[in-house]
Short mmCIF file of C-alpha atoms and ligand atoms in Angstrom, two decimals:
data_model
loop_
_atom_site.label_atom_id
_atom_site.label_comp_id
_atom_site.label_asym_id
_atom_site.label_seq_id
_atom_site.Cartn_x
_atom_site.Cartn_y
_atom_site.Cartn_z
CA MET A 1 78.78 46.95 76.71
CA ARG A 2 76.50 49.80 76.64
CA TYR A 3 78.11 53.29 76.59
CA VAL A 4 76.90 56.44 77.51
CA MET A 5 77.41 59.73 75.66
CA THR A 6 76.58 63.07 76.60
CA VAL A 7 76.94 66.96 75.38
CA SER A 8 77.82 69.80 77.51
CA PRO A 9 74.15 71.35 78.07
CA ASP A 10 75.22 74.66 76.60
CA PHE A 11 74.95 73.49 72.94
CA ALA A 12 72.52 75.02 70.94
CA PRO A 13 69.04 74.03 70.85
CA ASP A 14 68.43 73.68 67.22
CA ARG A 15 71.31 71.07 67.33
CA ILE A 16 69.90 68.33 69.61
CA ALA A 17 68.68 66.36 66.38
CA GLY A 18 72.39 66.75 65.00
CA TRP A 19 73.82 64.89 68.15
CA TYR A 20 71.30 62.07 68.00
CA ILE A 21 72.46 61.54 64.11
CA PHE A 22 75.73 61.93 65.03
CA ASN A 23 75.29 58.83 67.82
CA THR A 24 73.36 56.79 65.15
CA TRP A 25 76.77 57.08 63.01
CA LEU A 26 79.34 56.44 65.70
CA GLN A 27 77.43 53.59 66.60
CA ARG A 28 77.43 52.11 63.33
CA GLN A 29 80.90 52.87 62.70
CA LEU A 30 82.36 51.32 65.95
CA GLY A 31 79.68 48.44 66.12
CA GLU A 32 78.59 49.52 69.66
CA HIS A 33 75.70 50.46 71.67
CA ILE A 34 75.93 54.01 72.65
CA HIS A 35 73.07 56.01 74.44
CA LEU A 36 73.15 59.69 74.06
CA GLU A 37 71.75 60.91 77.11
CA LEU A 38 71.16 64.74 77.38
CA TYR A 39 70.96 66.71 80.75
CA PRO A 40 68.89 69.79 81.32
CA ASP A 41 71.72 71.59 83.04
CA PHE A 42 75.61 71.63 84.39
CA ALA A 43 74.54 70.33 87.64
CA SER A 44 72.80 67.31 86.65
CA GLN A 45 75.63 66.40 84.39
CA ARG A 46 78.16 66.87 86.71
CA GLU A 47 76.33 64.48 88.93
CA ALA A 48 76.11 61.71 86.01
CA ILE A 49 80.09 61.92 85.61
CA ASN A 50 80.71 61.68 89.36
CA ASN A 51 78.29 58.66 89.48
CA ASP A 52 80.84 57.55 86.35
CA GLU A 53 77.81 56.96 84.17
CA ILE A 54 79.72 58.81 81.19
CA ASP A 55 81.98 57.39 78.51
CA LEU A 56 82.15 59.78 76.11
CA ILE A 57 81.56 63.63 76.37
CA TYR A 58 81.40 66.69 74.44
CA ALA A 59 82.71 68.66 77.02
CA ASN A 60 82.82 72.21 78.50
CA PRO A 61 86.10 73.58 78.92
CA TYR A 62 85.46 74.24 82.42
CA ASP A 63 84.41 70.73 83.20
CA ALA A 64 87.30 69.20 81.15
CA ALA A 65 89.65 69.78 84.20
CA MET A 66 87.70 67.44 86.42
CA LEU A 67 86.99 64.83 83.80
CA VAL A 68 90.91 64.71 82.74
CA ARG A 69 92.37 64.95 85.92
CA GLU A 70 89.84 63.46 88.21
CA LYS A 71 87.94 60.87 86.02
CA GLY A 72 90.87 59.67 84.06
CA PHE A 73 88.95 61.10 80.41
CA THR A 74 91.48 61.17 77.47
CA ALA A 75 91.00 64.14 74.90
CA ILE A 76 90.13 62.95 71.49
CA ALA A 77 89.29 65.84 69.19
CA THR A 78 88.00 69.61 69.40
CA PRO A 79 85.60 71.02 67.02
CA GLY A 80 87.68 72.55 64.30
CA ASN A 81 88.27 76.67 64.41
CA ILE A 82 85.12 76.92 67.05
CA SER A 83 86.76 78.33 70.50
CA ASP A 84 84.59 79.66 73.11
CA GLU A 85 84.29 83.43 73.36
CA ALA A 86 82.07 85.58 75.78
CA ILE A 87 80.36 88.90 74.89
CA ILE A 88 79.10 91.16 77.80
CA ALA A 89 76.50 93.36 76.17
CA VAL A 90 73.95 96.02 77.47
CA ALA A 91 70.91 97.55 76.12
CA ALA A 92 71.60 99.96 73.32
CA ALA A 93 70.19 102.72 75.07
CA SER A 94 72.19 102.25 78.07
CA PRO A 95 74.35 105.14 79.38
CA ILE A 96 77.09 102.55 80.07
CA GLN A 97 79.90 102.94 77.62
CA ARG A 98 82.74 100.95 78.74
CA VAL A 99 83.33 98.10 81.15
CA GLU A 100 84.90 100.84 83.83
CA ASP A 101 81.55 102.67 83.94
CA LEU A 102 79.92 99.40 85.59
CA ARG A 103 79.55 100.05 89.31
CA PRO A 104 79.49 97.59 92.21
CA GLY A 105 75.47 96.54 92.57
CA THR A 106 75.68 96.11 88.81
CA ARG A 107 72.38 93.59 87.68
CA ILE A 108 74.11 90.55 85.51
CA ALA A 109 72.11 88.27 83.38
CA ALA A 110 73.48 84.80 82.72
CA THR A 111 72.79 81.49 81.86
CA ASP A 112 74.52 78.44 84.14
CA ASP A 113 77.17 78.38 81.27
CA PRO A 114 80.14 78.07 83.28
CA ASP A 115 82.87 78.82 80.62
CA VAL A 116 81.25 81.80 79.46
CA ASN A 117 80.65 82.94 83.23
CA LEU A 118 84.32 82.60 83.83
CA ILE A 119 85.38 84.39 81.13
CA SER A 120 82.92 87.32 81.39
CA MET A 121 83.80 87.69 84.92
CA ILE A 122 87.22 88.27 84.19
CA MET A 123 86.37 90.87 81.68
CA LEU A 124 84.38 92.68 84.53
CA GLU A 125 87.68 92.88 86.60
CA PRO A 126 88.87 96.35 85.24
CA ALA A 127 85.95 97.68 87.07
CA ASP A 128 86.71 96.17 90.26
CA LEU A 129 83.64 93.87 89.78
CA SER A 130 83.59 90.51 91.19
CA ILE A 131 81.00 87.57 92.32
CA GLN A 132 81.13 89.36 95.72
CA ASN A 133 79.86 92.75 94.61
CA VAL A 134 77.49 92.01 91.45
CA GLU A 135 74.17 90.70 91.45
CA ILE A 136 73.64 87.63 89.42
CA GLN A 137 70.56 86.56 87.50
CA THR A 138 70.65 83.03 86.10
CA VAL A 139 68.08 82.35 83.41
CA ASP A 140 67.72 79.25 81.53
CA THR A 141 68.72 80.50 77.89
CA TYR A 142 70.39 83.14 76.10
CA VAL A 143 67.30 84.80 74.81
CA LEU A 144 66.14 85.37 78.37
CA VAL A 145 69.40 86.99 78.86
CA ALA A 146 68.38 89.54 76.33
CA LYS A 147 64.80 89.63 77.13
CA ARG A 148 66.17 91.11 80.85
CA LEU A 149 68.54 93.83 79.30
CA LEU A 150 65.74 94.71 77.13
CA GLN A 151 63.13 95.12 79.85
CA GLY A 152 65.61 96.86 82.13
CA LYS A 153 65.72 94.07 84.70
CA ALA A 154 69.27 93.87 84.18
CA ASP A 155 72.29 96.24 83.59
CA ALA A 156 74.55 94.05 81.61
CA GLY A 157 74.29 90.68 80.38
CA PHE A 158 76.83 87.75 79.46
CA PHE A 159 76.67 85.82 76.13
CA LEU A 160 78.59 83.11 74.56
CA LYS A 161 79.71 84.57 70.79
CA GLU A 162 77.39 82.34 68.98
CA ALA A 163 74.44 82.37 70.92
CA PHE A 164 74.77 86.30 70.58
CA ALA A 165 75.23 86.05 67.01
CA GLY A 166 72.13 83.72 66.93
CA LEU A 167 69.69 86.33 68.21
CA SER A 168 67.37 87.64 66.02
CA GLY A 169 68.22 91.07 64.14
CA MET A 170 65.26 93.03 65.60
CA ILE A 171 66.72 91.72 69.46
CA GLN A 172 70.51 92.55 68.53
CA ARG A 173 69.63 96.13 67.30
CA GLN A 174 68.57 96.69 70.87
CA LEU A 175 71.73 95.59 72.50
CA ARG A 176 75.29 97.00 72.40
CA GLN A 177 78.42 94.98 72.80
CA LEU A 178 80.96 96.44 75.66
CA VAL A 179 83.48 94.23 75.03
CA HIS A 180 83.94 90.63 73.70
CA SER A 181 86.67 88.13 74.65
CA GLU A 182 89.48 86.99 71.75
CA ILE A 183 91.20 84.04 73.65
CA TYR A 184 91.12 81.44 71.00
CA VAL A 185 92.53 78.69 73.08
CA ILE A 186 89.36 77.53 75.15
CA ARG A 187 87.37 75.41 73.41
CA HIS A 188 84.93 72.19 73.99
CA VAL A 189 86.69 68.94 73.78
CA LEU A 190 85.41 65.66 73.18
CA LEU A 191 86.53 63.28 75.37
CA ALA A 192 86.45 59.55 76.04
CA GLY A 193 86.28 58.00 79.80
CA PRO A 194 87.93 54.93 80.89
CA ARG A 195 85.61 51.99 79.61
CA LEU A 196 85.94 53.59 76.07
CA GLN A 197 89.94 53.56 75.89
CA GLY A 198 89.72 50.25 73.75
CA HIS A 199 88.01 52.49 71.01
CA LEU A 200 90.91 55.42 71.00
CA ASN A 201 92.32 54.46 68.10
CA ASP A 202 89.14 53.79 66.26
CA LEU A 203 87.65 57.46 67.43
CA GLN A 204 91.23 59.17 66.35
CA GLU A 205 90.74 57.79 63.09
CA LEU A 206 87.03 58.07 62.25
CA LEU A 207 86.34 61.48 63.35
CA PRO A 208 89.09 63.54 61.21
CA ALA A 209 87.91 61.58 58.51
CA MET A 210 84.42 62.88 58.53
CA PRO A 211 84.31 65.63 56.23
CA ALA A 212 85.79 63.72 53.49
CA ASP A 213 82.87 61.28 53.52
CA ALA A 214 79.52 62.66 52.16
CA LYS A 215 77.79 60.78 55.24
CA GLY A 216 79.84 61.97 57.64
CA LYS A 217 79.95 65.14 56.14
CA GLY A 218 76.24 65.83 56.54
CA VAL A 219 76.27 64.45 60.05
CA LEU A 220 78.89 67.04 60.88
CA ALA A 221 76.79 69.39 59.29
CA SER A 222 73.53 68.45 61.31
CA MET A 223 75.81 69.41 64.66
CA GLY A 224 76.68 72.87 63.28
CA LEU A 225 80.65 71.81 62.81
CA GLN A 226 83.21 71.57 60.05
CA ARG A 227 85.20 68.96 60.97
CA TRP A 228 86.87 67.24 64.15
CA GLU A 229 90.50 68.12 64.90
CA LEU A 230 92.60 65.54 66.79
CA GLN A 231 93.75 67.10 70.26
CA ASP A 232 96.64 65.56 71.74
CA GLN A 233 96.54 65.13 75.27
CA GLU A 234 99.23 67.84 76.29
CA ASP A 235 97.01 70.41 74.12
CA THR A 236 93.99 69.41 76.49
CA GLU A 237 96.55 69.63 79.52
CA PHE A 238 97.60 72.97 78.30
CA MET A 239 94.07 74.20 78.12
CA ILE A 240 93.50 72.79 81.87
CA ASP A 241 96.31 74.77 83.09
CA LEU A 242 95.26 78.04 81.25
CA MET A 243 91.56 77.40 82.94
CA ASP A 244 93.50 76.57 86.23
CA THR A 245 94.83 80.19 85.97
CA LEU A 246 91.62 81.68 85.61
CA VAL A 247 89.38 80.29 88.54
CA ASP A 248 90.42 81.15 92.13
CA MET B 1 113.96 77.97 94.99
CA LEU B 2 112.99 76.01 92.29
CA ARG B 3 115.02 78.13 89.41
CA VAL B 4 118.72 76.56 89.17
CA GLN B 5 121.16 78.67 88.00
CA ASP B 6 122.46 77.48 84.58
CA GLN B 7 126.17 76.74 83.99
CA GLU B 8 125.73 78.67 80.86
CA ARG B 9 124.64 82.23 81.52
CA PHE B 10 122.63 84.32 79.06
CA ALA B 11 124.14 87.24 78.40
CA MET B 12 121.39 89.25 76.78
CA ASP B 13 122.15 92.50 74.47
CA ASP B 14 121.73 95.96 75.86
CA MET B 15 118.37 97.41 74.65
CA ARG B 16 119.05 99.52 71.60
CA SER B 17 118.43 103.40 71.11
CA GLU B 18 117.25 102.77 67.48
CA ASN B 19 114.48 101.01 68.99
CA VAL B 20 113.07 103.45 71.45
CA GLN B 21 112.16 107.18 70.51
CA GLU B 22 113.30 110.08 72.70
CA PRO B 23 113.06 110.72 75.65
CA TYR B 24 114.06 108.17 77.31
CA THR B 25 116.57 107.14 80.34
CA ARG B 26 118.97 104.37 80.90
CA HIS B 27 119.20 101.97 83.74
CA LEU B 28 121.31 99.03 84.61
CA LEU B 29 119.40 95.80 85.44
CA HIS B 30 120.83 93.07 87.42
CA TYR B 31 119.21 89.58 87.12
CA TYR B 32 119.15 86.57 89.18
CA ASP B 33 121.98 84.69 87.18
CA GLY B 34 124.77 87.43 87.84
CA THR B 35 124.14 88.77 84.31
CA SER B 36 123.16 92.88 83.78
CA ARG B 37 121.86 94.62 80.75
CA TYR B 38 121.01 98.40 79.90
CA VAL B 39 117.63 99.10 79.70
CA LEU B 40 115.70 102.37 78.14
CA ILE B 41 112.65 103.63 79.53
CA LYS B 42 109.90 105.81 78.12
CA ASP B 43 107.41 107.23 80.79
CA GLU B 44 104.50 105.91 78.42
CA GLU B 45 101.90 103.55 79.12
CA VAL B 46 100.43 101.03 76.30
CA PRO B 47 97.14 100.09 77.16
CA PHE B 48 95.98 96.28 77.80
CA PRO B 49 94.69 94.90 74.60
CA GLU B 50 90.49 94.46 75.45
CA GLY B 51 89.19 90.81 75.68
CA LYS B 52 92.85 89.16 75.33
CA LEU B 53 94.78 87.08 77.58
CA ILE B 54 98.65 87.33 77.67
CA VAL B 55 100.18 83.84 77.83
CA SER B 56 103.28 82.49 77.98
CA ARG B 57 105.39 79.55 79.12
CA THR B 58 108.76 78.82 80.62
CA ASP B 59 110.68 76.03 81.38
CA MET B 60 111.72 75.40 85.21
CA GLN B 61 114.77 77.94 84.73
CA GLY B 62 112.01 80.77 83.42
CA VAL B 63 113.43 80.76 79.70
CA ILE B 64 110.32 81.37 77.47
CA THR B 65 109.41 78.37 75.42
CA HIS B 66 105.96 79.53 74.42
CA CYS B 67 104.13 82.58 73.78
CA ASN B 68 100.72 83.54 72.48
CA GLN B 69 100.07 86.28 69.70
CA ALA B 70 99.01 88.99 72.37
CA PHE B 71 102.16 88.40 74.47
CA VAL B 72 104.16 89.00 71.20
CA ASP B 73 102.24 92.27 69.86
CA MET B 74 102.23 93.49 73.50
CA SER B 75 105.71 92.86 74.19
CA GLY B 76 107.09 94.64 70.95
CA TYR B 77 109.81 91.48 70.34
CA ALA B 78 108.98 89.42 67.34
CA GLU B 79 108.48 85.89 68.34
CA GLU B 80 111.62 84.83 67.49
CA GLU B 81 113.42 87.02 69.50
CA LEU B 82 111.52 85.92 72.87
CA ILE B 83 111.65 82.10 72.59
CA GLY B 84 114.69 80.95 74.39
CA GLN B 85 115.20 84.00 76.26
CA PRO B 86 115.04 84.46 79.93
CA HIS B 87 111.63 85.99 81.01
CA TYR B 88 113.19 88.64 82.77
CA ILE B 89 113.74 90.00 79.51
CA LEU B 90 110.21 92.10 80.27
CA ARG B 91 111.56 93.13 83.92
CA HIS B 92 110.94 97.12 84.35
CA PRO B 93 113.44 98.72 86.77
CA ASP B 94 110.33 99.99 88.64
CA MET B 95 109.23 96.34 89.91
CA PRO B 96 110.65 95.41 92.86
CA LYS B 97 113.00 92.08 92.89
CA ALA B 98 110.73 91.02 96.32
CA ALA B 99 107.87 90.74 94.18
CA PHE B 100 109.46 88.28 91.72
CA LYS B 101 111.11 86.22 94.38
CA ASP B 102 107.81 85.76 96.35
CA ALA B 103 106.54 84.78 92.83
CA TRP B 104 108.97 81.73 92.57
CA GLU B 105 108.82 80.69 95.70
CA THR B 106 105.00 80.26 95.63
CA VAL B 107 105.14 78.70 92.26
CA ALA B 108 107.69 76.26 93.27
CA GLN B 109 105.58 74.63 96.01
CA GLY B 110 102.77 74.03 93.54
CA ILE B 111 100.63 77.29 94.50
CA LYS B 112 98.97 79.74 91.93
CA TRP B 113 100.62 83.19 92.45
CA HIS B 114 98.81 86.41 91.37
CA GLY B 115 100.13 89.85 91.28
CA TYR B 116 100.49 93.12 89.51
CA VAL B 117 103.25 93.29 86.92
CA LYS B 118 104.54 96.27 85.23
CA ASN B 119 106.38 95.05 81.82
CA LEU B 120 108.87 96.81 80.00
CA ARG B 121 108.54 96.67 76.15
CA LYS B 122 111.38 96.69 73.41
CA ASP B 123 110.46 100.28 72.58
CA GLY B 124 110.86 101.02 76.21
CA ARG B 125 106.96 101.79 76.92
CA TYR B 126 105.35 100.10 79.34
CA TYR B 127 102.05 97.60 79.84
CA TRP B 128 100.49 96.82 83.90
CA VAL B 129 98.94 93.49 83.91
CA TYR B 130 97.19 90.88 86.37
CA ALA B 131 99.55 88.24 86.31
CA THR B 132 98.70 84.38 87.31
CA ILE B 133 101.35 81.92 87.32
CA ILE B 134 101.01 78.45 88.03
CA LEU B 135 103.56 75.05 87.91
CA ASN B 136 102.31 72.53 85.24
CA VAL B 137 102.53 69.22 86.67
CA ARG B 138 102.73 65.95 84.45
CA ASN B 139 102.45 62.22 86.00
CA GLY B 140 103.38 64.23 89.37
CA GLN B 141 106.45 66.03 87.85
CA PRO B 142 106.88 70.00 87.78
CA ILE B 143 107.75 70.19 83.88
CA SER B 144 107.43 73.71 83.32
CA CYS B 145 105.30 77.05 84.24
CA THR B 146 102.55 79.12 82.86
CA SER B 147 101.72 82.43 83.19
CA VAL B 148 98.45 83.93 82.12
CA ARG B 149 97.69 87.77 82.59
CA ARG B 150 94.92 89.69 82.04
CA LYS B 151 93.53 93.34 82.14
CA PRO B 152 94.33 94.84 85.66
CA SER B 153 91.82 97.16 87.60
CA ARG B 154 93.22 100.90 87.58
CA SER B 155 92.42 101.27 91.36
CA GLN B 156 94.61 98.28 92.02
CA VAL B 157 97.38 99.15 89.48
CA ASP B 158 97.64 102.57 91.34
CA ALA B 159 98.00 101.14 94.79
CA CYS B 160 100.86 99.12 93.12
CA ILE B 161 102.69 102.03 92.01
CA LYS B 162 102.92 103.14 95.75
CA LEU B 163 103.47 100.12 96.96
CA TYR B 164 106.33 99.06 94.62
CA ALA B 165 108.17 102.47 94.86
CA GLN B 166 108.06 101.76 98.46
CA MET B 167 109.51 98.46 98.33
CA LYS B 168 112.17 99.49 95.60
CA GLN B 169 113.34 102.30 97.87
CA GLU B 170 113.80 99.73 101.09
CA GLU B 171 115.44 97.72 98.71
CA GLU B 172 117.81 100.11 97.45
CA GLN B 173 118.51 101.11 101.07
CA SER B 174 119.35 97.67 102.17
CA HIS B 175 121.43 97.01 99.13
CA ALA B 176 123.32 100.18 100.14
CA LEU B 177 124.05 98.79 103.81
CA CYS B 178 125.40 95.60 102.76
CA ASN B 179 127.63 97.37 100.55
CA ASP B 180 129.26 99.41 103.19
CA ARG B 181 130.01 96.21 105.00
C1 FMN C 301 105.85 81.67 83.81
C2 FMN C 301 106.68 82.87 84.16
C3 FMN C 301 106.21 84.25 83.46
C4 FMN C 301 107.04 85.26 83.92
N1 FMN C 301 106.40 86.48 83.38
C5 FMN C 301 107.03 87.72 83.79
C6 FMN C 301 106.67 88.85 83.34
O1 FMN C 301 105.98 89.00 82.35
N2 FMN C 301 107.87 89.86 83.78
C7 FMN C 301 108.74 89.79 84.49
O2 FMN C 301 109.62 90.87 84.41
N3 FMN C 301 109.12 88.87 84.80
C8 FMN C 301 108.35 87.59 84.55
N4 FMN C 301 108.65 86.20 85.14
C9 FMN C 301 109.32 86.80 86.20
C10 FMN C 301 111.25 86.43 85.77
O3 FMN C 301 111.43 84.99 85.46
C11 FMN C 301 112.03 87.00 86.98
O4 FMN C 301 112.13 86.39 88.19
C12 FMN C 301 111.91 88.57 86.84
O5 FMN C 301 111.55 89.32 85.63
C13 FMN C 301 112.96 89.21 87.80
O6 FMN C 301 114.28 89.09 87.22
P1 FMN C 301 115.06 88.45 88.34
O7 FMN C 301 114.63 87.09 88.49
O8 FMN C 301 116.39 88.62 87.42
O9 FMN C 301 115.26 89.27 89.57
C14 FMN C 301 108.06 85.26 84.75
C15 FMN C 301 108.49 84.00 85.53
C16 FMN C 301 107.70 83.06 85.00
C17 FMN C 301 107.94 81.43 85.68
#
């Protein structure tokens, strides 16, 4: 049996190598063939999921509902102490001081990252803004979101917190945060598909043990993670219910 | 209605004056389960915490089983004081009963409910939220309810202040009529 693993397309670009290293390590541990397939965007990844091509996925929380409730995936682990938080920023010189200063017609630069966009749109609600009365400009990367703000082509930008922190100091100094989320419980999650159910126990033993092993620790570091925390199905169901309250 | 009344009724303590700074007013609230309690009301709003979500879970009777830190902080109660209590511990006398009746009936059908809610804190002050309540279904069975609140739009809150005042007035009038019979 040859399995397919994939990673939510919002992973940091400098971590691609890390995910290949993880895949090599995992194949050796499980004694199975696993092919790592990376998709350029969420739309193409969802198509592969729909075609039942995926067995193991590091999923965006936004997609977790569909994977668990429609595709029979099981939660295995979340990355320890990393939650998905969003930042809405403007150019440092912008007259906008708070979210409530934004008006209908606001031009927003964003990526296609679904949970960041969801959380960010919620943080715009106090200004009576919704997808119906703002102009969204979708770009490929968070650096391009920042660029549009600096060029004055967008009034506000949506960022993943880590991506904002990863911008160069020079760019960050020309931006200003209006609001940042502190939700804590929305996290990426590693999910196993129906064909991998026979290896669930192995995965649940192997992943949390990684930091205790020199090799495993190095693999985690290459992905930018400190550890895997086991996530039981109810924790995942809870996160899905929570996401469900946030989407219309 | 999904909520069945418990055999054993909760008799919640009245709100205590040492927790509430003067000036305040005193109101008697009657709850769905037949119990009632005196609450102390201060006309002072506490702003919704920026960027946070206020989350709680209840069992099928509306008894709080889980809540997050933002919930604890905004309610003014300690977590131990909240868990095991009915969610009406936060009910503000300015809220019309019809709003919650609609919420319970909607959620019982498995439909998501959204609404603006004015909540009462332990210290008598209040906070406005935009709340969503859903039914948690596991293996086809409803097992609990989750509510997530976010920062509301001021213009919507202003509209609700007017609407709820009108609804309350109607509720009080029909209540008076019933009692006359
Ligand atoms: C998940 C959930 C969350 C609730 N949250 C609140 C709340 O924040 N404030 C509130 O007054 N009622 C809340 N309610 C409704 C209460 O259970 C109750 O119906 C309401 O306070 C009115 O009291 P009554 O039903 O005794 O008339 C919630 C109910 C559920 C199921």
